[in-house]
PDB file of C-alpha atoms in Angstrom:
ATOM      1  CA  MET A   1     -30.341  45.590   9.866  1.00 49.00           C
ATOM      2  CA  SER A   2     -27.542  48.726   9.098  1.00 52.00           C
ATOM      3  CA  GLU A   3     -28.377  51.312   6.432  1.00 54.00           C
ATOM      4  CA  LYS A   4     -25.864  50.148   4.361  1.00 55.00           C
ATOM      5  CA  SER A   5     -27.488  46.535   3.874  1.00 54.00           C
ATOM      6  CA  GLU A   6     -30.930  48.296   3.046  1.00 62.00           C
ATOM      7  CA  LYS A   7     -31.662  48.206  -0.616  1.00 67.00           C
ATOM      8  CA  THR A   8     -32.472  50.955  -2.217  1.00 77.00           C
ATOM      9  CA  GLU A   9     -35.774  51.604  -4.793  1.00 80.00           C
ATOM     10  CA  PRO A  10     -34.667  52.328  -7.919  1.00 85.00           C
ATOM     11  CA  ARG A  11     -35.591  56.551  -8.709  1.00 83.00           C
ATOM     12  CA  LEU A  12     -38.744  56.809 -11.293  1.00 78.00           C
ATOM     13  CA  SER A  13     -37.450  59.527 -13.743  1.00 80.00           C
ATOM     14  CA  VAL A  14     -40.174  62.501 -13.636  1.00 82.00           C
ATOM     15  CA  PHE A  15     -41.615  62.343 -17.470  1.00 82.00           C
ATOM     16  CA  LYS A  16     -41.954  65.448 -19.080  1.00 86.00           C
ATOM     17  CA  THR A  17     -45.613  66.625 -19.827  1.00 90.00           C
ATOM     18  CA  TYR A  18     -45.787  68.672 -23.156  1.00 95.00           C
ATOM     19  CA  LYS A  19     -48.793  71.101 -23.137  1.00 97.00           C
ATOM     20  CA  LEU A  20     -49.414  73.538 -26.310  1.00 98.00           C
ATOM     21  CA  TYR A  21     -48.738  77.188 -26.141  1.00 98.00           C
ATOM     22  CA  VAL A  22     -51.694  79.872 -26.509  1.00 98.00           C
ATOM     23  CA  GLY A  23     -51.967  82.958 -25.222  1.00 97.00           C
ATOM     24  CA  GLY A  24     -48.974  83.140 -22.926  1.00 96.00           C
ATOM     25  CA  LYS A  25     -49.892  79.995 -21.545  1.00 97.00           C
ATOM     26  CA  PHE A  26     -49.951  76.306 -21.318  1.00 97.00           C
ATOM     27  CA  PRO A  27     -53.471  74.374 -22.067  1.00 96.00           C
ATOM     28  CA  ARG A  28     -54.058  70.500 -22.637  1.00 94.00           C
ATOM     29  CA  SER A  29     -56.106  70.444 -26.072  1.00 94.00           C
ATOM     30  CA  GLU A  30     -59.627  71.349 -25.887  1.00 92.00           C
ATOM     31  CA  SER A  31     -60.225  67.448 -26.968  1.00 92.00           C
ATOM     32  CA  GLY A  32     -58.331  66.113 -24.327  1.00 94.00           C
ATOM     33  CA  ARG A  33     -56.892  64.015 -26.722  1.00 96.00           C
ATOM     34  CA  VAL A  34     -52.981  62.865 -27.390  1.00 96.00           C
ATOM     35  CA  TYR A  35     -50.718  61.402 -29.621  1.00 95.00           C
ATOM     36  CA  GLU A  36     -47.719  59.244 -29.440  1.00 96.00           C
ATOM     37  CA  VAL A  37     -44.101  60.880 -30.652  1.00 96.00           C
ATOM     38  CA  THR A  38     -41.628  58.414 -31.638  1.00 94.00           C
ATOM     39  CA  ASP A  39     -38.280  58.458 -32.284  1.00 91.00           C
ATOM     40  CA  SER A  40     -36.546  57.391 -35.866  1.00 84.00           C
ATOM     41  CA  LYS A  41     -36.218  53.875 -34.317  1.00 88.00           C
ATOM     42  CA  GLY A  42     -39.919  54.108 -33.476  1.00 90.00           C
ATOM     43  CA  ASN A  43     -39.491  54.271 -29.458  1.00 93.00           C
ATOM     44  CA  TRP A  44     -41.658  56.545 -27.751  1.00 94.00           C
ATOM     45  CA  LEU A  45     -41.214  60.055 -27.046  1.00 94.00           C
ATOM     46  CA  ALA A  46     -43.463  61.422 -25.561  1.00 95.00           C
ATOM     47  CA  ASN A  47     -47.598  61.767 -25.426  1.00 95.00           C
ATOM     48  CA  ALA A  48     -47.749  65.068 -27.613  1.00 97.00           C
ATOM     49  CA  PRO A  49     -51.427  67.034 -27.264  1.00 97.00           C
ATOM     50  CA  GLN A  50     -53.567  66.300 -30.398  1.00 97.00           C
ATOM     51  CA  SER A  51     -54.949  69.911 -31.199  1.00 97.00           C
ATOM     52  CA  SER A  52     -58.439  70.306 -32.192  1.00 96.00           C
ATOM     53  CA  ARG A  53     -60.615  72.735 -34.307  1.00 96.00           C
ATOM     54  CA  LYS A  54     -61.148  74.872 -30.962  1.00 97.00           C
ATOM     55  CA  ASP A  55     -57.639  74.947 -30.353  1.00 97.00           C
ATOM     56  CA  ALA A  56     -57.174  76.579 -33.642  1.00 98.00           C
ATOM     57  CA  ARG A  57     -59.379  79.105 -33.020  1.00 97.00           C
ATOM     58  CA  ASP A  58     -58.166  79.954 -29.606  1.00 98.00           C
ATOM     59  CA  ALA A  59     -54.643  80.814 -31.076  1.00 98.00           C
ATOM     60  CA  VAL A  60     -56.599  82.610 -33.542  1.00 98.00           C
ATOM     61  CA  VAL A  61     -57.980  84.902 -30.948  1.00 98.00           C
ATOM     62  CA  ALA A  62     -54.702  85.315 -28.718  1.00 98.00           C
ATOM     63  CA  ALA A  63     -52.911  85.994 -31.931  1.00 98.00           C
ATOM     64  CA  ARG A  64     -55.347  88.794 -32.827  1.00 98.00           C
ATOM     65  CA  LYS A  65     -55.029  89.888 -29.152  1.00 98.00           C
ATOM     66  CA  ALA A  66     -51.278  90.277 -29.641  1.00 98.00           C
ATOM     67  CA  PHE A  67     -51.716  91.845 -32.743  1.00 98.00           C
ATOM     68  CA  GLY A  68     -51.744  95.363 -31.605  1.00 97.00           C
ATOM     69  CA  GLY A  69     -49.367  96.351 -28.801  1.00 97.00           C
ATOM     70  CA  TRP A  70     -46.528  93.845 -30.893  1.00 98.00           C
ATOM     71  CA  SER A  71     -47.112  95.682 -34.504  1.00 97.00           C
ATOM     72  CA  GLY A  72     -47.351  99.248 -32.768  1.00 96.00           C
ATOM     73  CA  ALA A  73     -43.979  98.434 -30.741  1.00 96.00           C
ATOM     74  CA  THR A  74     -40.566  99.739 -32.228  1.00 96.00           C
ATOM     75  CA  ALA A  75     -38.789  97.684 -34.657  1.00 95.00           C
ATOM     76  CA  TYR A  76     -35.724  98.147 -32.199  1.00 96.00           C
ATOM     77  CA  ASN A  77     -37.633  96.284 -29.418  1.00 97.00           C
ATOM     78  CA  ARG A  78     -38.803  93.916 -31.262  1.00 97.00           C
ATOM     79  CA  GLY A  79     -35.374  93.173 -32.089  1.00 97.00           C
ATOM     80  CA  GLN A  80     -34.256  93.581 -28.284  1.00 97.00           C
ATOM     81  CA  ILE A  81     -36.950  91.111 -27.227  1.00 97.00           C
ATOM     82  CA  LEU A  82     -35.586  88.008 -30.173  1.00 97.00           C
ATOM     83  CA  TYR A  83     -32.567  88.389 -29.054  1.00 97.00           C
ATOM     84  CA  ARG A  84     -33.341  87.874 -25.786  1.00 97.00           C
ATOM     85  CA  VAL A  85     -35.128  84.891 -27.055  1.00 97.00           C
ATOM     86  CA  ALA A  86     -32.434  83.834 -28.686  1.00 97.00           C
ATOM     87  CA  GLU A  87     -30.346  84.172 -24.702  1.00 97.00           C
ATOM     88  CA  MET A  88     -32.414  81.734 -23.632  1.00 96.00           C
ATOM     89  CA  LEU A  89     -31.957  79.355 -26.410  1.00 97.00           C
ATOM     90  CA  GLU A  90     -28.487  79.305 -25.707  1.00 96.00           C
ATOM     91  CA  GLY A  91     -29.115  78.554 -21.987  1.00 95.00           C
ATOM     92  CA  ARG A  92     -30.914  75.399 -22.730  1.00 96.00           C
ATOM     93  CA  LYS A  93     -28.966  74.264 -25.836  1.00 96.00           C
ATOM     94  CA  ALA A  94     -28.356  70.769 -24.024  1.00 96.00           C
ATOM     95  CA  GLN A  95     -32.365  70.313 -23.762  1.00 96.00           C
ATOM     96  CA  PHE A  96     -33.218  70.946 -27.997  1.00 97.00           C
ATOM     97  CA  VAL A  97     -29.801  68.840 -28.809  1.00 97.00           C
ATOM     98  CA  ARG A  98     -31.191  66.188 -27.359  1.00 96.00           C
ATOM     99  CA  GLU A  99     -35.023  66.796 -28.834  1.00 96.00           C
ATOM    100  CA  VAL A 100     -33.385  67.597 -32.290  1.00 96.00           C
ATOM    101  CA  ALA A 101     -31.246  64.052 -32.102  1.00 96.00           C
ATOM    102  CA  ASP A 102     -34.253  61.696 -31.220  1.00 94.00           C
ATOM    103  CA  ALA A 103     -36.886  63.559 -33.796  1.00 93.00           C
ATOM    104  CA  GLU A 104     -34.307  63.531 -36.666  1.00 94.00           C
ATOM    105  CA  GLY A 105     -32.539  60.476 -36.187  1.00 93.00           C
ATOM    106  CA  LEU A 106     -29.374  62.638 -35.955  1.00 94.00           C
ATOM    107  CA  SER A 107     -26.104  62.161 -33.966  1.00 95.00           C
ATOM    108  CA  LYS A 108     -25.507  64.304 -31.132  1.00 96.00           C
ATOM    109  CA  SER A 109     -22.756  66.092 -32.765  1.00 96.00           C
ATOM    110  CA  ARG A 110     -24.788  66.691 -35.798  1.00 96.00           C
ATOM    111  CA  ALA A 111     -28.023  67.671 -33.677  1.00 96.00           C
ATOM    112  CA  ALA A 112     -25.513  70.294 -31.780  1.00 97.00           C
ATOM    113  CA  GLU A 113     -24.381  71.664 -35.494  1.00 97.00           C
ATOM    114  CA  GLN A 114     -28.692  71.885 -36.143  1.00 96.00           C
ATOM    115  CA  VAL A 115     -29.628  73.911 -32.987  1.00 97.00           C
ATOM    116  CA  ASP A 116     -26.720  76.438 -33.171  1.00 97.00           C
ATOM    117  CA  ALA A 117     -27.404  76.862 -36.642  1.00 97.00           C
ATOM    118  CA  THR A 118     -30.877  77.634 -35.233  1.00 97.00           C
ATOM    119  CA  ILE A 119     -29.949  80.204 -32.267  1.00 97.00           C
ATOM    120  CA  ASP A 120     -27.765  81.875 -35.202  1.00 97.00           C
ATOM    121  CA  ARG A 121     -30.833  82.213 -37.452  1.00 97.00           C
ATOM    122  CA  TRP A 122     -32.483  83.900 -34.863  1.00 97.00           C
ATOM    123  CA  VAL A 123     -30.450  86.350 -34.089  1.00 97.00           C
ATOM    124  CA  TRP A 124     -30.188  86.890 -37.718  1.00 96.00           C
ATOM    125  CA  TYR A 125     -33.633  87.758 -37.978  1.00 97.00           C
ATOM    126  CA  ALA A 126     -33.210  90.064 -34.755  1.00 97.00           C
ATOM    127  CA  GLY A 127     -31.253  91.942 -36.254  1.00 96.00           C
ATOM    128  CA  TRP A 128     -33.185  92.453 -39.511  1.00 96.00           C
ATOM    129  CA  THR A 129     -36.638  94.247 -37.450  1.00 96.00           C
ATOM    130  CA  ASP A 130     -35.198  98.076 -37.671  1.00 94.00           C
ATOM    131  CA  LYS A 131     -33.812  97.387 -40.992  1.00 94.00           C
ATOM    132  CA  ILE A 132     -36.561  95.706 -43.413  1.00 94.00           C
ATOM    133  CA  ALA A 133     -38.433  99.165 -43.924  1.00 89.00           C
ATOM    134  CA  GLN A 134     -35.022 100.458 -45.187  1.00 87.00           C
ATOM    135  CA  VAL A 135     -35.028  97.412 -48.139  1.00 90.00           C
ATOM    136  CA  THR A 136     -38.519  97.788 -48.639  1.00 86.00           C
ATOM    137  CA  GLY A 137     -39.894 101.192 -47.826  1.00 78.00           C
ATOM    138  CA  GLY A 138     -38.924 104.765 -49.259  1.00 72.00           C
ATOM    139  CA  ALA A 139     -39.581 108.088 -51.112  1.00 79.00           C
ATOM    140  CA  ASN A 140     -41.031 107.741 -55.013  1.00 80.00           C
ATOM    141  CA  PRO A 141     -39.997 110.282 -57.186  1.00 83.00           C
ATOM    142  CA  VAL A 142     -43.461 111.301 -58.358  1.00 82.00           C
ATOM    143  CA  ALA A 143     -44.747 114.353 -61.271  1.00 82.00           C
ATOM    144  CA  GLY A 144     -46.074 116.462 -59.233  1.00 81.00           C
ATOM    145  CA  PRO A 145     -45.616 118.892 -55.601  1.00 82.00           C
ATOM    146  CA  PHE A 146     -45.335 116.078 -52.999  1.00 79.00           C
ATOM    147  CA  PHE A 147     -44.081 113.975 -51.045  1.00 82.00           C
ATOM    148  CA  ASN A 148     -44.639 110.508 -51.967  1.00 79.00           C
ATOM    149  CA  LEU A 149     -43.334 107.908 -49.404  1.00 79.00           C
ATOM    150  CA  SER A 150     -43.955 104.103 -48.863  1.00 81.00           C
ATOM    151  CA  SER A 151     -43.317 101.868 -45.648  1.00 83.00           C
ATOM    152  CA  PRO A 152     -44.021  98.499 -44.393  1.00 88.00           C
ATOM    153  CA  GLU A 153     -46.551  97.263 -42.273  1.00 93.00           C
ATOM    154  CA  PRO A 154     -47.726  93.599 -40.886  1.00 96.00           C
ATOM    155  CA  THR A 155     -49.695  91.826 -42.689  1.00 96.00           C
ATOM    156  CA  GLY A 156     -51.737  90.791 -39.088  1.00 97.00           C
ATOM    157  CA  VAL A 157     -52.435  87.196 -38.107  1.00 98.00           C
ATOM    158  CA  VAL A 158     -50.483  84.498 -39.823  1.00 98.00           C
ATOM    159  CA  ALA A 159     -50.960  80.183 -39.366  1.00 98.00           C
ATOM    160  CA  VAL A 160     -48.017  79.005 -40.597  1.00 98.00           C
ATOM    161  CA  LEU A 161     -47.473  75.355 -41.222  1.00 98.00           C
ATOM    162  CA  ALA A 162     -43.811  74.711 -39.613  1.00 97.00           C
ATOM    163  CA  PRO A 163     -41.836  72.082 -41.863  1.00 96.00           C
ATOM    164  CA  GLN A 164     -42.206  68.363 -41.454  1.00 95.00           C
ATOM    165  CA  GLU A 165     -38.435  67.274 -41.433  1.00 92.00           C
ATOM    166  CA  SER A 166     -36.513  70.216 -39.698  1.00 95.00           C
ATOM    167  CA  SER A 167     -38.287  70.091 -36.270  1.00 94.00           C
ATOM    168  CA  PHE A 168     -36.542  73.031 -35.348  1.00 97.00           C
ATOM    169  CA  LEU A 169     -33.973  74.857 -37.664  1.00 97.00           C
ATOM    170  CA  GLY A 170     -37.115  74.957 -40.175  1.00 96.00           C
ATOM    171  CA  LEU A 171     -39.661  75.787 -37.612  1.00 97.00           C
ATOM    172  CA  VAL A 172     -37.488  78.887 -36.696  1.00 98.00           C
ATOM    173  CA  SER A 173     -36.643  79.286 -40.299  1.00 97.00           C
ATOM    174  CA  VAL A 174     -40.574  80.218 -40.621  1.00 97.00           C
ATOM    175  CA  VAL A 175     -41.627  81.549 -37.700  1.00 98.00           C
ATOM    176  CA  ALA A 176     -39.145  84.406 -36.797  1.00 97.00           C
ATOM    177  CA  PRO A 177     -39.343  86.288 -40.080  1.00 97.00           C
ATOM    178  CA  VAL A 178     -43.138  86.496 -39.575  1.00 98.00           C
ATOM    179  CA  ILE A 179     -42.746  88.006 -35.833  1.00 98.00           C
ATOM    180  CA  ALA A 180     -39.800  89.989 -36.507  1.00 97.00           C
ATOM    181  CA  THR A 181     -41.905  92.397 -38.974  1.00 96.00           C
ATOM    182  CA  GLY A 182     -45.013  92.659 -36.357  1.00 97.00           C
ATOM    183  CA  ASN A 183     -47.235  89.738 -37.257  1.00 98.00           C
ATOM    184  CA  THR A 184     -48.858  87.535 -34.551  1.00 98.00           C
ATOM    185  CA  ALA A 185     -48.430  83.717 -35.567  1.00 98.00           C
ATOM    186  CA  VAL A 186     -49.873  80.634 -34.936  1.00 98.00           C
ATOM    187  CA  VAL A 187     -47.935  77.963 -35.844  1.00 98.00           C
ATOM    188  CA  VAL A 188     -48.864  74.184 -36.379  1.00 98.00           C
ATOM    189  CA  ALA A 189     -45.425  71.936 -35.187  1.00 98.00           C
ATOM    190  CA  SER A 190     -44.519  69.374 -37.389  1.00 97.00           C
ATOM    191  CA  GLU A 191     -46.685  66.517 -36.889  1.00 97.00           C
ATOM    192  CA  LYS A 192     -44.382  63.633 -36.448  1.00 95.00           C
ATOM    193  CA  ALA A 193     -42.005  65.499 -34.552  1.00 96.00           C
ATOM    194  CA  PRO A 194     -43.366  68.321 -32.462  1.00 97.00           C
ATOM    195  CA  LEU A 195     -41.173  68.253 -29.415  1.00 97.00           C
ATOM    196  CA  PRO A 196     -38.814  70.908 -30.101  1.00 97.00           C
ATOM    197  CA  ALA A 197     -41.714  73.303 -31.267  1.00 97.00           C
ATOM    198  CA  LEU A 198     -43.355  72.431 -28.150  1.00 97.00           C
ATOM    199  CA  SER A 199     -40.322  73.277 -26.115  1.00 97.00           C
ATOM    200  CA  LEU A 200     -40.077  76.682 -27.809  1.00 97.00           C
ATOM    201  CA  GLY A 201     -43.158  77.768 -26.301  1.00 97.00           C
ATOM    202  CA  GLU A 202     -41.922  77.349 -23.231  1.00 96.00           C
ATOM    203  CA  VAL A 203     -38.583  79.353 -24.162  1.00 97.00           C
ATOM    204  CA  LEU A 204     -40.990  82.073 -25.853  1.00 97.00           C
ATOM    205  CA  ALA A 205     -43.265  82.406 -22.175  1.00 96.00           C
ATOM    206  CA  THR A 206     -39.979  83.006 -20.251  1.00 92.00           C
ATOM    207  CA  SER A 207     -38.586  85.407 -22.417  1.00 92.00           C
ATOM    208  CA  ASP A 208     -39.914  89.006 -23.049  1.00 92.00           C
ATOM    209  CA  VAL A 209     -42.084  88.055 -26.162  1.00 97.00           C
ATOM    210  CA  PRO A 210     -45.970  89.263 -25.233  1.00 97.00           C
ATOM    211  CA  GLY A 211     -48.237  85.968 -24.736  1.00 96.00           C
ATOM    212  CA  GLY A 212     -50.177  85.574 -28.040  1.00 97.00           C
ATOM    213  CA  VAL A 213     -47.541  86.599 -30.042  1.00 98.00           C
ATOM    214  CA  VAL A 214     -46.349  83.259 -30.950  1.00 98.00           C
ATOM    215  CA  ASN A 215     -49.424  80.231 -30.396  1.00 98.00           C
ATOM    216  CA  VAL A 216     -47.956  76.524 -30.759  1.00 98.00           C
ATOM    217  CA  LEU A 217     -49.823  73.722 -31.639  1.00 98.00           C
ATOM    218  CA  SER A 218     -49.066  70.057 -32.151  1.00 98.00           C
ATOM    219  CA  GLY A 219     -51.411  67.100 -33.387  1.00 96.00           C
ATOM    220  CA  ARG A 220     -52.207  66.521 -37.283  1.00 97.00           C
ATOM    221  CA  THR A 221     -51.577  68.839 -39.737  1.00 97.00           C
ATOM    222  CA  ALA A 222     -54.319  68.570 -41.916  1.00 96.00           C
ATOM    223  CA  GLU A 223     -56.811  68.629 -39.051  1.00 96.00           C
ATOM    224  CA  ILE A 224     -55.667  72.173 -37.672  1.00 97.00           C
ATOM    225  CA  ALA A 225     -54.513  73.607 -41.121  1.00 97.00           C
ATOM    226  CA  ALA A 226     -57.843  73.594 -42.412  1.00 96.00           C
ATOM    227  CA  PRO A 227     -59.877  75.645 -39.872  1.00 97.00           C
ATOM    228  CA  LEU A 228     -56.866  77.973 -39.986  1.00 98.00           C
ATOM    229  CA  ALA A 229     -56.988  78.314 -43.983  1.00 97.00           C
ATOM    230  CA  ALA A 230     -60.836  78.845 -43.990  1.00 97.00           C
ATOM    231  CA  HIS A 231     -60.791  81.325 -40.774  1.00 97.00           C
ATOM    232  CA  GLN A 232     -61.768  85.367 -41.676  1.00 97.00           C
ATOM    233  CA  ASP A 233     -59.174  86.932 -38.421  1.00 97.00           C
ATOM    234  CA  VAL A 234     -56.841  84.988 -40.334  1.00 98.00           C
ATOM    235  CA  ASN A 235     -54.630  86.872 -42.911  1.00 98.00           C
ATOM    236  CA  ALA A 236     -52.021  84.960 -44.637  1.00 98.00           C
ATOM    237  CA  ILE A 237     -50.502  81.631 -44.167  1.00 98.00           C
ATOM    238  CA  ASP A 238     -47.392  79.966 -44.540  1.00 97.00           C
ATOM    239  CA  LEU A 239     -47.426  76.466 -46.397  1.00 97.00           C
ATOM    240  CA  ALA A 240     -44.395  75.087 -45.339  1.00 96.00           C
ATOM    241  CA  GLY A 241     -45.649  72.048 -44.278  1.00 95.00           C
ATOM    242  CA  ALA A 242     -48.030  71.295 -45.898  1.00 96.00           C
ATOM    243  CA  ASP A 243     -47.970  68.227 -48.731  1.00 95.00           C
ATOM    244  CA  GLU A 244     -49.466  69.137 -52.584  1.00 95.00           C
ATOM    245  CA  ALA A 245     -52.265  67.741 -52.011  1.00 96.00           C
ATOM    246  CA  LEU A 246     -52.998  69.674 -48.804  1.00 97.00           C
ATOM    247  CA  ALA A 247     -51.791  72.743 -50.003  1.00 97.00           C
ATOM    248  CA  LYS A 248     -54.132  73.199 -52.683  1.00 97.00           C
ATOM    249  CA  GLU A 249     -56.872  72.278 -50.333  1.00 97.00           C
ATOM    250  CA  LEU A 250     -55.612  75.125 -48.290  1.00 97.00           C
ATOM    251  CA  GLU A 251     -55.156  77.584 -50.872  1.00 97.00           C
ATOM    252  CA  ILE A 252     -59.003  77.193 -51.904  1.00 97.00           C
ATOM    253  CA  ALA A 253     -60.206  77.985 -48.814  1.00 97.00           C
ATOM    254  CA  ALA A 254     -57.497  81.152 -47.983  1.00 97.00           C
ATOM    255  CA  ALA A 255     -58.832  82.278 -51.146  1.00 95.00           C
ATOM    256  CA  ASP A 256     -62.378  82.820 -49.108  1.00 92.00           C
ATOM    257  CA  ASN A 257     -60.989  85.884 -47.317  1.00 91.00           C
ATOM    258  CA  LEU A 258     -58.239  86.624 -49.819  1.00 94.00           C
ATOM    259  CA  LYS A 259     -55.510  85.681 -47.468  1.00 96.00           C
ATOM    260  CA  ARG A 260     -51.596  85.927 -48.480  1.00 95.00           C
ATOM    261  CA  VAL A 261     -50.857  82.542 -49.368  1.00 97.00           C
ATOM    262  CA  LEU A 262     -47.115  81.518 -49.347  1.00 96.00           C
ATOM    263  CA  ARG A 263     -46.280  78.391 -50.992  1.00 95.00           C
ATOM    264  CA  PRO A 264     -44.348  75.156 -50.003  1.00 92.00           C
ATOM    265  CA  GLN A 265     -41.237  75.456 -51.854  1.00 87.00           C
ATOM    266  CA  PRO A 266     -38.526  73.327 -51.223  1.00 85.00           C
ATOM    267  CA  VAL A 267     -35.590  73.806 -49.300  1.00 86.00           C
ATOM    268  CA  ASP A 268     -32.597  71.565 -50.182  1.00 81.00           C
ATOM    269  CA  ASP A 269     -30.624  73.382 -46.923  1.00 88.00           C
ATOM    270  CA  TRP A 270     -32.390  75.122 -44.488  1.00 92.00           C
ATOM    271  CA  THR A 271     -28.257  76.452 -42.966  1.00 90.00           C
ATOM    272  CA  ALA A 272     -28.174  78.432 -46.003  1.00 91.00           C
ATOM    273  CA  THR A 273     -28.250  81.825 -45.294  1.00 87.00           C
ATOM    274  CA  PRO A 274     -31.969  82.836 -45.835  1.00 90.00           C
ATOM    275  CA  GLY A 275     -33.036  86.297 -47.919  1.00 88.00           C
ATOM    276  CA  THR A 276     -36.002  88.769 -46.735  1.00 93.00           C
ATOM    277  CA  GLU A 277     -38.019  86.613 -48.994  1.00 93.00           C
ATOM    278  CA  ARG A 278     -40.278  85.261 -45.959  1.00 94.00           C
ATOM    279  CA  MET A 279     -40.351  88.635 -44.108  1.00 95.00           C
ATOM    280  CA  THR A 280     -41.694  90.335 -47.233  1.00 95.00           C
ATOM    281  CA  ALA A 281     -44.491  87.926 -48.074  1.00 95.00           C
ATOM    282  CA  PHE A 282     -46.184  88.773 -44.879  1.00 96.00           C
ATOM    283  CA  LEU A 283     -45.964  92.819 -45.002  1.00 95.00           C
ATOM    284  CA  GLU A 284     -48.149  95.094 -46.715  1.00 93.00           C
ATOM    285  CA  THR A 285     -47.216  98.765 -48.417  1.00 86.00           C
ATOM    286  CA  LYS A 286     -48.802 101.516 -47.252  1.00 83.00           C
ATOM    287  CA  THR A 287     -48.003 105.066 -49.525  1.00 82.00           C
ATOM    288  CA  VAL A 288     -48.753 108.916 -48.442  1.00 85.00           C
ATOM    289  CA  TRP A 289     -48.551 111.452 -50.291  1.00 83.00           C
ATOM    290  CA  HIS A 290     -48.032 114.929 -48.576  1.00 82.00           C
ATOM    291  CA  PRO A 291     -47.823 118.208 -50.171  1.00 85.00           C
ATOM    292  CA  THR A 292     -44.829 119.891 -50.512  1.00 82.00           C
ATOM    293  CA  GLY A 293     -45.783 123.034 -50.604  1.00 71.00           C
ATOM    294  CA  SER A 294     -43.854 126.472 -51.079  1.00 57.00           C
ATOM    295  CA  LEU A 295     -42.094 129.111 -49.347  1.00 51.00           C
ATOM    296  CA  GLY A 296     -42.661 132.908 -50.438  1.00 51.00           C
ATOM    297  CA  ALA A 297     -42.225 134.542 -54.023  1.00 54.00           C
ATOM    298  CA  SER A 298     -39.358 132.714 -55.205  1.00 55.00           C
ATOM    299  CA  GLY A 299     -41.457 129.471 -55.804  1.00 55.00           C
ATOM    300  CA  SER A 300     -39.058 127.408 -53.726  1.00 55.00           C
ATOM    301  CA  SER A 301     -40.186 124.024 -51.776  1.00 54.00           C
ATOM    302  CA  TYR A 302     -39.625 122.110 -48.952  1.00 52.00           C
TER     303      TYR A 302
END
């Protein structure tokens, strides 16, 4: 029998295995659970990890471990690293267009617009890393021979509930300002559309972002958010992806260790240029007093 007459078996596609992103690594859920992710028409897309309370605690440990190095880096260096992420996103644009189109039921052209806006949003926040201190800090006039200087410092570990509807642009719009200002993040991806968030973890792993700065969990939002809101080593929480009932429960839990809480705020258009509010929401202000001193008998000061 000639080679041409032989029937070739159809090739089987290699399905992607989505995993969590915790501490710079890609573990499966500690519980071993997964859940089905479908597109807007109900067609199966993938099995996503269903995170447990233990996964949430592991993510907090990783975020705390990374906080010292990330917050201690210069703002200019953080900006360079975030810009590198944008470069990596640009190189994988086709993948994210496909995932966003499936997740949100958009046409390819509309999804491409969303992905372009997402990459531009990341660049926008990368440019703010060494400028936000000039906006939120400064010298304060005081009645006395003192310099009084205020400067912003990151809050610490921030839990971020990603928006449910905007799977990529909304996600980046709430994550980028948190890490741009030196915080580390534990991100709970959109429950119904987690795949762009999990793929973002792959981009972060191959960029210069240190492991643990961003940790991405997928699963049931309420199940993962509850232990994060009550966790004593989480300093703040962004409730963007919580509905009204869940947000109220999480606020009560967050009060136990006086977490900063950013309440859900309706966003009609994620493509609109953001202000600085999401950056300043997770900054503390440190004020330093220093005597001016005097020079010579004339009493002049410096």
